[in-house]
Coordinates of N, CA, C and O in Angstrom, one line a residue:
M14 N 79.3 92.5 219.8 CA 78.0 92.4 220.4 C 77.4 93.8 220.7 O 76.3 94.0 220.5
A15 N 78.3 94.7 221.2 CA 77.9 96.0 221.6 C 77.3 96.8 220.4 O 76.4 97.6 220.5
S16 N 77.8 96.5 219.2 CA 77.3 97.2 218.0 C 75.9 96.8 217.6 O 75.2 97.5 217.0
S17 N 75.5 95.5 217.9 CA 74.2 95.1 217.6 C 73.1 95.6 218.5 O 72.0 95.6 218.2
S18 N 73.5 96.0 219.7 CA 72.6 96.5 220.7 C 71.9 97.8 220.2 O 70.6 97.9 220.2
P19 N 72.6 98.8 219.6 CA 71.9 100.0 219.1 C 71.0 99.6 217.9 O 69.9 100.1 217.7
R20 N 71.4 98.6 217.1 CA 70.6 98.2 215.9 C 69.3 97.5 216.5 O 68.2 97.8 215.9
R21 N 69.5 96.7 217.5 CA 68.3 96.1 218.1 C 67.3 97.1 218.6 O 66.1 97.0 218.5
H22 N 67.9 98.1 219.3 CA 67.0 99.2 219.8 C 66.3 99.9 218.7 O 65.1 100.3 218.8
F23 N 67.1 100.2 217.6 CA 66.5 100.9 216.5 C 65.3 100.1 215.9 O 64.3 100.6 215.6
V24 N 65.6 98.8 215.7 CA 64.5 97.9 215.1 C 63.3 97.9 216.1 O 62.2 97.9 215.6
S25 N 63.6 97.8 217.4 CA 62.5 97.8 218.3 C 61.7 99.1 218.3 O 60.5 99.1 218.3
L26 N 62.4 100.2 218.1 CA 61.8 101.5 218.0 C 60.9 101.6 216.8 O 59.8 102.1 216.8
V27 N 61.4 101.1 215.7 CA 60.7 101.1 214.4 C 59.4 100.3 214.6 O 58.3 100.7 214.1
V28 N 59.5 99.1 215.2 CA 58.3 98.2 215.4 C 57.3 98.9 216.2 O 56.1 98.9 215.9
V29 N 57.7 99.6 217.3 CA 56.8 100.3 218.2 C 56.1 101.4 217.5 O 54.9 101.6 217.6
V30 N 56.9 102.2 216.7 CA 56.3 103.3 216.0 C 55.3 102.8 215.0 O 54.2 103.4 214.8
L31 N 55.6 101.8 214.2 CA 54.7 101.2 213.3 C 53.4 100.7 214.0 O 52.3 100.9 213.5
A32 N 53.6 100.0 215.1 CA 52.4 99.5 215.8 C 51.5 100.6 216.3 O 50.3 100.5 216.2
V33 N 52.1 101.7 216.8 CA 51.3 102.8 217.3 C 50.6 103.5 216.1 O 49.5 103.8 216.2
S34 N 51.3 103.7 215.0 CA 50.7 104.4 213.9 C 49.6 103.5 213.3 O 48.5 104.0 212.9
I35 N 49.7 102.2 213.3 CA 48.7 101.3 212.8 C 47.5 101.4 213.7 O 46.3 101.5 213.3
S36 N 47.7 101.4 215.0 CA 46.6 101.4 215.9 C 45.8 102.7 215.9 O 44.6 102.8 215.9
F37 N 46.6 103.9 215.7 CA 45.9 105.1 215.5 C 45.1 105.2 214.2 O 44.0 105.7 214.2
R38 N 45.7 104.6 213.2 CA 45.0 104.6 211.9 C 43.7 103.8 212.0 O 42.7 104.2 211.5
S39 N 43.7 102.7 212.8 CA 42.5 101.9 212.9 C 41.4 102.5 213.7 O 40.2 102.2 213.6
T40 N 41.8 103.5 214.6 CA 40.8 104.1 215.4 C 40.8 105.6 215.1 O 40.4 106.4 216.0
A41 N 41.2 106.0 214.0 CA 41.3 107.4 213.6 C 39.9 108.1 213.7 O 38.9 107.5 213.3
A42 N 39.8 109.2 214.4 CA 38.6 109.9 214.6 C 38.1 110.5 213.3 O 39.0 111.0 212.5
I43 N 36.8 110.5 213.0 CA 36.3 111.1 211.8 C 34.9 111.7 212.2 O 34.2 111.1 213.1
T44 N 34.5 112.8 211.6 CA 33.1 113.3 211.9 C 32.1 112.5 211.0 O 32.5 112.0 210.0
V45 N 30.9 112.6 211.5 CA 29.8 112.0 210.7 C 29.8 112.6 209.3 O 29.7 111.9 208.3
D46 N 29.8 113.9 209.3 CA 29.7 114.7 208.0 C 30.8 114.3 207.1 O 30.6 114.0 205.9
E47 N 32.0 114.2 207.6 CA 33.2 113.9 206.8 C 33.1 112.5 206.2 O 33.3 112.2 205.0
A48 N 32.7 111.5 207.1 CA 32.6 110.1 206.6 C 31.5 110.0 205.5 O 31.6 109.3 204.5
C49 N 30.4 110.7 205.8 CA 29.2 110.6 204.8 C 29.6 111.2 203.5 O 29.3 110.7 202.4
R50 N 30.3 112.4 203.5 CA 30.7 113.0 202.2 C 31.7 112.2 201.5 O 31.7 112.1 200.3
K51 N 32.6 111.6 202.3 CA 33.8 111.0 201.7 C 33.5 109.6 201.1 O 34.0 109.1 200.1
Y52 N 32.5 108.9 201.8 CA 32.4 107.4 201.5 C 31.0 107.0 200.9 O 30.8 105.9 200.5
T53 N 30.0 107.9 201.1 CA 28.6 107.4 200.7 C 28.1 108.1 199.5 O 28.5 109.2 199.1
K54 N 27.1 107.4 198.9 CA 26.4 108.0 197.7 C 25.2 109.0 198.1 O 24.7 109.7 197.3
H55 N 24.9 109.0 199.4 CA 23.8 109.8 199.9 C 24.3 110.6 201.1 O 23.9 110.4 202.2
P56 N 25.2 111.6 200.8 CA 25.9 112.2 201.9 C 24.9 113.0 202.8 O 25.1 113.0 204.1
S57 N 24.0 113.8 202.3 CA 23.1 114.6 203.2 C 22.2 113.7 204.0 O 22.0 113.9 205.1
Y58 N 21.6 112.6 203.3 CA 20.8 111.7 204.0 C 21.6 111.0 205.1 O 21.1 110.8 206.2
C59 N 22.8 110.6 204.8 CA 23.7 109.9 205.7 C 23.9 110.8 206.9 O 23.8 110.4 208.1
T60 N 24.3 112.0 206.7 CA 24.6 113.0 207.8 C 23.4 113.2 208.6 O 23.5 113.2 209.9
H61 N 22.3 113.4 208.0 CA 21.1 113.6 208.8 C 20.7 112.4 209.7 O 20.4 112.5 210.9
A62 N 20.8 111.2 209.0 CA 20.4 110.0 209.8 C 21.3 109.6 210.9 O 20.9 109.4 212.0
L63 N 22.6 109.7 210.6 CA 23.6 109.3 211.6 C 23.8 110.4 212.7 O 24.1 110.1 213.8
S64 N 23.5 111.6 212.3 CA 23.6 112.7 213.3 C 22.4 112.8 214.3 O 22.5 113.3 215.3
A65 N 21.3 112.2 213.8 CA 20.1 112.2 214.6 C 20.3 111.4 215.9 O 19.7 111.6 216.9
K66 N 21.2 110.4 215.9 CA 21.5 109.6 217.0 C 22.6 110.4 217.8 O 23.7 110.6 217.2
A67 N 22.3 110.9 218.9 CA 23.3 111.7 219.7 C 24.5 110.8 220.0 O 24.4 109.7 220.4
G68 N 25.7 111.4 219.7 CA 26.9 110.7 219.9 C 28.0 111.7 219.9 O 27.8 112.9 219.8
P69 N 29.3 111.2 220.1 CA 30.4 112.2 220.1 C 30.5 112.9 218.7 O 30.2 112.3 217.7
P70 N 31.0 114.1 218.7 CA 31.2 114.8 217.4 C 32.1 114.0 216.5 O 32.0 114.1 215.3
E71 N 33.1 113.3 217.0 CA 34.0 112.5 216.2 C 33.9 111.1 216.7 O 33.7 110.8 217.9
T72 N 34.0 110.2 215.7 CA 33.9 108.8 216.0 C 34.8 108.0 215.1 O 35.7 108.6 214.5
T73 N 34.6 106.7 214.9 CA 35.5 105.9 214.0 C 34.6 105.3 212.9 O 33.4 105.2 213.1
L74 N 35.2 104.9 211.8 CA 34.5 104.3 210.7 C 33.8 103.0 211.2 O 32.6 102.8 210.8
P75 N 34.4 102.1 211.9 CA 33.7 100.9 212.4 C 32.5 101.3 213.2 O 31.4 100.6 213.1
A76 N 32.6 102.3 214.1 CA 31.4 102.7 214.9 C 30.3 103.2 214.0 O 29.1 102.9 214.3
L77 N 30.7 104.0 213.0 CA 29.7 104.6 212.1 C 29.0 103.4 211.3 O 27.8 103.5 211.0
A78 N 29.8 102.5 210.8 CA 29.2 101.3 210.1 C 28.2 100.6 210.9 O 27.1 100.2 210.5
E79 N 28.6 100.3 212.2 CA 27.7 99.6 213.1 C 26.4 100.5 213.3 O 25.3 99.9 213.3
Q80 N 26.6 101.8 213.5 CA 25.4 102.6 213.7 C 24.5 102.6 212.4 O 23.3 102.6 212.5
A81 N 25.1 102.6 211.2 CA 24.3 102.6 210.0 C 23.5 101.3 209.8 O 22.4 101.3 209.4
V82 N 24.2 100.2 210.2 CA 23.5 98.9 210.1 C 22.3 98.9 211.1 O 21.2 98.5 210.8
T83 N 22.5 99.4 212.3 CA 21.5 99.5 213.3 C 20.3 100.4 212.9 O 19.1 100.0 213.0
L84 N 20.6 101.5 212.2 CA 19.6 102.4 211.7 C 18.8 101.7 210.6 O 17.6 101.9 210.5
A85 N 19.5 101.0 209.7 CA 18.8 100.2 208.7 C 17.9 99.2 209.3 O 16.7 99.0 208.8
A86 N 18.3 98.5 210.3 CA 17.4 97.5 211.0 C 16.2 98.2 211.6 O 15.1 97.7 211.5
E87 N 16.4 99.3 212.2 CA 15.3 100.1 212.8 C 14.3 100.5 211.7 O 13.1 100.5 211.9
S88 N 14.9 100.9 210.6 CA 14.0 101.3 209.4 C 13.2 100.2 209.0 O 12.0 100.3 208.7
G89 N 13.8 99.0 208.8 CA 13.1 97.8 208.4 C 12.0 97.4 209.4 O 10.9 97.1 209.1
G90 N 12.3 97.5 210.7 CA 11.4 97.2 211.8 C 10.2 98.2 211.7 O 9.0 97.8 211.9
S91 N 10.5 99.4 211.5 CA 9.4 100.4 211.4 C 8.5 100.1 210.2 O 7.3 100.3 210.2
A92 N 9.1 99.7 209.1 CA 8.4 99.4 207.9 C 7.5 98.2 208.1 O 6.3 98.2 207.7
V93 N 7.9 97.2 208.9 CA 7.1 96.0 209.2 C 5.9 96.5 209.9 O 4.7 96.1 209.6
L94 N 6.0 97.3 211.0 CA 4.9 97.8 211.7 C 3.9 98.6 210.9 O 2.7 98.5 211.0
F95 N 4.5 99.5 210.0 CA 3.6 100.3 209.1 C 2.8 99.4 208.2 O 1.6 99.6 208.1
V96 N 3.4 98.4 207.6 CA 2.7 97.5 206.6 C 1.7 96.7 207.4 O 0.6 96.5 206.9
K97 N 2.0 96.2 208.6 CA 1.1 95.4 209.3 C -0.2 96.3 209.6 O -1.3 95.7 209.6
N98 N 0.0 97.5 209.9 CA -1.1 98.4 210.2 C -2.0 98.6 208.9 O -3.2 98.8 209.0
L99 N -1.3 98.6 207.8 CA -2.0 98.8 206.5 C -3.0 97.6 206.3 O -4.0 97.7 205.6
E100 N -2.5 96.4 206.8 CA -3.4 95.2 206.6 C -4.7 95.4 207.3 O -5.7 94.8 206.8
K101 N -4.8 96.2 208.3 CA -6.0 96.3 209.1 C -7.0 97.4 208.4 O -8.1 97.5 208.8
M102 N -6.5 98.1 207.5 CA -7.3 99.2 206.9 C -8.1 98.6 205.7 O -7.6 97.8 204.9
P103 N -9.4 99.0 205.7 CA -10.2 98.5 204.6 C -9.8 99.1 203.2 O -9.3 100.2 203.2
G104 N -9.9 98.3 202.2 CA -9.6 98.8 200.8 C -8.1 98.8 200.7 O -7.3 98.1 201.4
G105 N -7.6 99.6 199.8 CA -6.1 99.7 199.7 C -5.5 98.6 199.0 O -6.0 98.0 198.1
M106 N -4.3 98.2 199.4 CA -3.5 97.2 198.8 C -4.0 95.8 199.1 O -4.5 95.6 200.2
P107 N -3.8 94.9 198.1 CA -4.2 93.5 198.3 C -3.5 92.9 199.5 O -2.3 93.1 199.7
L108 N -4.2 92.1 200.3 CA -3.7 91.5 201.5 C -2.5 90.6 201.2 O -1.5 90.7 202.0
G109 N -2.5 89.9 200.1 CA -1.3 89.0 199.8 C -0.1 89.8 199.6 O 1.0 89.5 200.0
C110 N -0.2 91.0 198.9 CA 0.9 91.9 198.7 C 1.4 92.4 200.0 O 2.6 92.4 200.2
L111 N 0.5 92.8 200.9 CA 1.0 93.4 202.2 C 1.7 92.3 203.0 O 2.7 92.6 203.6
E112 N 1.2 91.1 203.0 CA 1.8 90.0 203.7 C 3.2 89.7 203.2 O 4.1 89.4 203.9
R113 N 3.3 89.7 201.9 CA 4.6 89.5 201.2 C 5.6 90.6 201.6 O 6.7 90.3 201.9
C114 N 5.1 91.8 201.7 CA 6.0 92.9 202.1 C 6.4 92.8 203.5 O 7.6 93.0 203.9
V115 N 5.5 92.4 204.4 CA 5.9 92.2 205.8 C 6.9 91.1 205.9 O 8.0 91.3 206.6
G116 N 6.8 90.0 205.2 CA 7.8 88.9 205.2 C 9.1 89.4 204.7 O 10.2 89.1 205.3
K117 N 9.1 90.2 203.6 CA 10.4 90.7 203.1 C 11.1 91.7 204.0 O 12.3 91.6 204.2
F118 N 10.3 92.6 204.6 CA 10.9 93.5 205.6 C 11.4 92.7 206.8 O 12.4 93.1 207.4
Q119 N 10.6 91.7 207.3 CA 11.1 90.9 208.4 C 12.4 90.2 208.1 O 13.3 90.1 208.9
A120 N 12.5 89.7 206.9 CA 13.8 89.0 206.5 C 14.9 90.1 206.4 O 16.0 89.8 206.9
A121 N 14.6 91.3 206.0 CA 15.6 92.3 206.0 C 16.1 92.7 207.4 O 17.3 92.8 207.6
V122 N 15.2 92.8 208.3 CA 15.5 93.1 209.7 C 16.4 91.9 210.3 O 17.4 92.2 210.9
A123 N 16.0 90.7 210.0 CA 16.8 89.5 210.5 C 18.2 89.6 209.9 O 19.2 89.4 210.6
E124 N 18.3 89.9 208.6 CA 19.7 90.0 207.9 C 20.5 91.1 208.5 O 21.7 91.0 208.7
L125 N 19.8 92.2 208.8 CA 20.6 93.4 209.3 C 21.0 93.1 210.8 O 22.1 93.6 211.2
T126 N 20.2 92.4 211.5 CA 20.6 92.0 212.9 C 21.8 91.1 212.8 O 22.7 91.3 213.6
L127 N 21.8 90.1 211.9 CA 23.0 89.3 211.7 C 24.2 90.1 211.3 O 25.3 89.9 211.8
S128 N 24.0 91.1 210.5 CA 25.1 92.0 210.1 C 25.7 92.7 211.2 O 26.9 92.9 211.3
R129 N 24.8 93.2 212.1 CA 25.3 94.0 213.3 C 26.2 93.1 214.2 O 27.2 93.5 214.6
V130 N 25.7 91.8 214.4 CA 26.5 90.9 215.1 C 27.8 90.6 214.5 O 28.9 90.5 215.1
A131 N 27.8 90.5 213.2 CA 29.1 90.2 212.4 C 30.0 91.4 212.6 O 31.2 91.2 212.6
I132 N 29.5 92.6 212.6 CA 30.4 93.8 212.8 C 30.9 93.8 214.2 O 32.1 93.9 214.5
V133 N 30.0 93.7 215.2 CA 30.4 93.9 216.6 C 31.3 92.8 217.1 O 32.3 93.0 217.7
E134 N 30.9 91.5 216.8 CA 31.6 90.4 217.5 C 32.7 89.9 216.6 O 33.7 89.4 217.2
H135 N 32.6 89.9 215.3 CA 33.5 89.2 214.5 C 34.3 90.1 213.5 O 35.3 89.6 212.9
R136 N 33.9 91.3 213.3 CA 34.5 92.2 212.3 C 34.6 91.5 210.9 O 35.5 91.5 210.2
D137 N 33.5 90.7 210.6 CA 33.4 89.9 209.4 C 32.8 90.7 208.3 O 31.6 90.7 208.1
V138 N 33.6 91.4 207.5 CA 33.1 92.4 206.5 C 32.4 91.6 205.4 O 31.3 92.1 204.9
A139 N 32.9 90.5 205.0 CA 32.2 89.7 203.9 C 30.8 89.4 204.3 O 29.8 89.6 203.5
R140 N 30.6 88.9 205.5 CA 29.2 88.5 205.9 C 28.3 89.8 206.1 O 27.2 89.8 205.7
V141 N 28.9 90.8 206.6 CA 28.1 92.1 206.8 C 27.6 92.5 205.4 O 26.4 92.8 205.2
K142 N 28.5 92.6 204.4 CA 28.2 93.0 203.1 C 27.1 92.1 202.5 O 26.2 92.6 201.9
A143 N 27.3 90.8 202.6 CA 26.3 89.9 202.0 C 24.9 90.1 202.7 O 23.9 90.1 201.9
W144 N 24.8 90.2 204.0 CA 23.5 90.3 204.6 C 22.9 91.7 204.4 O 21.7 91.8 204.2
V145 N 23.7 92.7 204.3 CA 23.1 94.1 204.0 C 22.6 94.1 202.6 O 21.6 94.7 202.3
K146 N 23.4 93.5 201.7 CA 22.9 93.5 200.3 C 21.6 92.7 200.2 O 20.7 93.1 199.5
A147 N 21.5 91.6 200.9 CA 20.3 90.8 200.9 C 19.1 91.6 201.5 O 18.0 91.5 201.0
A148 N 19.4 92.3 202.6 CA 18.3 93.1 203.2 C 17.8 94.2 202.2 O 16.6 94.5 202.1
R149 N 18.8 94.8 201.5 CA 18.4 95.9 200.6 C 17.6 95.3 199.5 O 16.5 95.8 199.1
A150 N 17.9 94.1 199.0 CA 17.2 93.4 197.9 C 15.8 93.1 198.4 O 14.8 93.2 197.7
D151 N 15.7 92.6 199.6 CA 14.4 92.3 200.2 C 13.5 93.5 200.2 O 12.3 93.5 199.8
G152 N 14.0 94.6 200.7 CA 13.2 95.9 200.7 C 12.8 96.3 199.3 O 11.7 96.7 199.0
E153 N 13.8 96.3 198.4 CA 13.5 96.7 197.0 C 12.5 95.9 196.3 O 11.8 96.4 195.3
T154 N 12.4 94.6 196.6 CA 11.5 93.7 195.9 C 10.2 93.5 196.6 O 9.3 92.7 196.2
C155 N 10.0 94.2 197.7 CA 8.7 94.1 198.5 C 7.5 94.2 197.6 O 6.5 93.5 197.8
M156 N 7.5 95.2 196.7 CA 6.3 95.4 195.9 C 6.2 94.7 194.6 O 5.3 94.8 193.8
D157 N 7.2 93.9 194.3 CA 7.2 93.1 193.1 C 6.0 92.2 193.0 O 5.6 91.5 193.9
G158 N 5.3 92.3 191.9 CA 4.1 91.5 191.7 C 2.8 92.1 192.3 O 1.8 91.5 192.1
C159 N 2.9 93.2 192.9 CA 1.7 93.8 193.5 C 1.2 94.8 192.4 O 1.8 95.7 192.0
H160 N 0.0 94.5 192.0 CA -0.7 95.4 191.1 C -1.9 96.0 191.8 O -2.8 95.4 192.2
T161 N -1.7 97.3 192.0 CA -2.8 98.0 192.7 C -3.2 99.2 191.9 O -2.5 99.8 191.1
E162 N -4.5 99.5 192.0 CA -5.1 100.6 191.3 C -4.5 101.9 191.9 O -4.5 102.0 193.1
G163 N -4.0 102.8 191.1 CA -3.5 104.0 191.6 C -2.1 103.9 192.1 O -1.6 104.9 192.7
G164 N -1.5 102.7 192.1 CA -0.2 102.6 192.6 C -0.1 102.2 194.0 O -1.1 102.2 194.7
A165 N 1.1 102.0 194.5 CA 1.3 101.6 195.9 C 1.2 102.8 196.8 O 1.4 104.0 196.3
D166 N 0.9 102.6 198.0 CA 0.9 103.6 199.0 C 2.3 104.4 199.0 O 3.3 103.7 199.1
P167 N 2.3 105.7 198.8 CA 3.5 106.4 198.7 C 4.4 106.3 200.0 O 5.6 106.3 199.9
T168 N 3.8 106.0 201.1 CA 4.6 105.8 202.3 C 5.4 104.6 202.3 O 6.5 104.5 202.7
I169 N 4.8 103.5 201.7 CA 5.6 102.3 201.5 C 6.8 102.5 200.6 O 7.9 102.1 200.9
I170 N 6.5 103.2 199.5 CA 7.6 103.5 198.6 C 8.7 104.3 199.3 O 9.9 104.1 199.1
H171 N 8.3 105.3 200.1 CA 9.3 106.1 200.8 C 10.1 105.2 201.8 O 11.3 105.4 201.9
R172 N 9.4 104.3 202.5 CA 10.1 103.5 203.5 C 11.0 102.5 202.8 O 12.1 102.2 203.3
I173 N 10.6 102.0 201.6 CA 11.5 101.2 200.8 C 12.8 102.0 200.4 O 13.9 101.5 200.5
G174 N 12.6 103.2 200.0 CA 13.7 104.1 199.6 C 14.6 104.3 200.8 O 15.8 104.3 200.7
D175 N 14.0 104.6 202.0 CA 14.8 104.8 203.2 C 15.7 103.6 203.5 O 16.9 103.7 203.8
L176 N 15.1 102.4 203.5 CA 15.8 101.2 203.8 C 16.9 101.0 202.8 O 18.1 100.7 203.2
G177 N 16.6 101.3 201.5 CA 17.7 101.1 200.5 C 18.8 102.1 200.7 O 20.0 101.7 200.6
K178 N 18.5 103.3 201.1 CA 19.6 104.3 201.3 C 20.4 103.9 202.5 O 21.6 104.0 202.5
L179 N 19.7 103.5 203.6 CA 20.4 103.1 204.8 C 21.3 101.9 204.6 O 22.4 101.8 205.1
C180 N 20.8 101.0 203.8 CA 21.7 99.8 203.5 C 22.9 100.2 202.6 O 24.0 99.7 202.8
S181 N 22.7 101.1 201.7 CA 23.8 101.6 200.9 C 24.8 102.3 201.7 O 26.0 102.1 201.6
I182 N 24.3 103.1 202.7 CA 25.2 103.8 203.6 C 26.0 102.8 204.5 O 27.2 102.9 204.7
A183 N 25.3 101.8 205.0 CA 25.9 100.8 205.8 C 27.0 100.0 205.0 O 28.1 99.8 205.5
L184 N 26.7 99.7 203.8 CA 27.7 99.0 202.9 C 28.9 99.9 202.7 O 30.0 99.4 202.8
A185 N 28.7 101.2 202.4 CA 29.8 102.1 202.1 C 30.7 102.3 203.3 O 31.9 102.2 203.2
L186 N 30.1 102.4 204.5 CA 30.8 102.7 205.7 C 31.5 101.4 206.2 O 32.7 101.5 206.7
T187 N 30.9 100.3 206.0 CA 31.5 99.0 206.3 C 32.8 98.8 205.4 O 33.8 98.4 205.9
D188 N 32.6 99.0 204.1 CA 33.7 98.9 203.2 C 34.8 99.9 203.5 O 36.0 99.5 203.6
A189 N 34.5 101.1 203.9 CA 35.5 102.1 204.2 C 36.2 101.7 205.5 O 37.4 101.9 205.6
A190 N 35.5 101.2 206.5 CA 36.1 100.8 207.7 C 37.1 99.6 207.5 O 38.2 99.6 208.1
A191 N 36.7 98.7 206.6 CA 37.6 97.6 206.3 C 38.8 98.0 205.6 O 39.9 97.4 205.8
H192 N 38.7 99.0 204.7 CA 39.9 99.4 203.9 C 40.7 100.5 204.5 O 41.8 100.8 204.0
N193 N 40.1 101.2 205.5 CA 40.9 102.3 206.1 C 41.2 102.0 207.6 O 41.5 103.0 208.3
S194 N 41.1 100.8 208.0 CA 41.4 100.5 209.4 C 42.6 99.6 209.5 O 42.9 98.9 208.6

């Protein structure tokens, strides 16, 4: 029996070391710049957007994924307000088109809000990815079927692009958090 005691201690030590290394891995600190360069398709945009929110110089991938989803939702909300204000302006884009865009951006915000809840409360990567993809599609299809003379308001196109980039960043960081945690 005495010979099994050192073996038992060794096995216990190995289990403790593995548990500690896994917990450090799941909360490994990373800078915004490093995460954006390593995991996203829009590294400069990502770094600028995520760094604009004051936070610690180093954070974790799950925290950055949550922040990216939050920023995408804020972008969608801002787009809703912008398009609603366009409805009040004479001339410009057809009212039906603007109303459809408002609806699509509102749907995107709702999906991103659900995504944030899925990250924070459930760590449900599949749901997060599905809702963020749906939000991105809603933004990208906002102008479908809108025929305007001279094209769409460039600011709407810019806001659609911002939402798409933020959704792409949120997807990439969510995926990175799931696979590196």
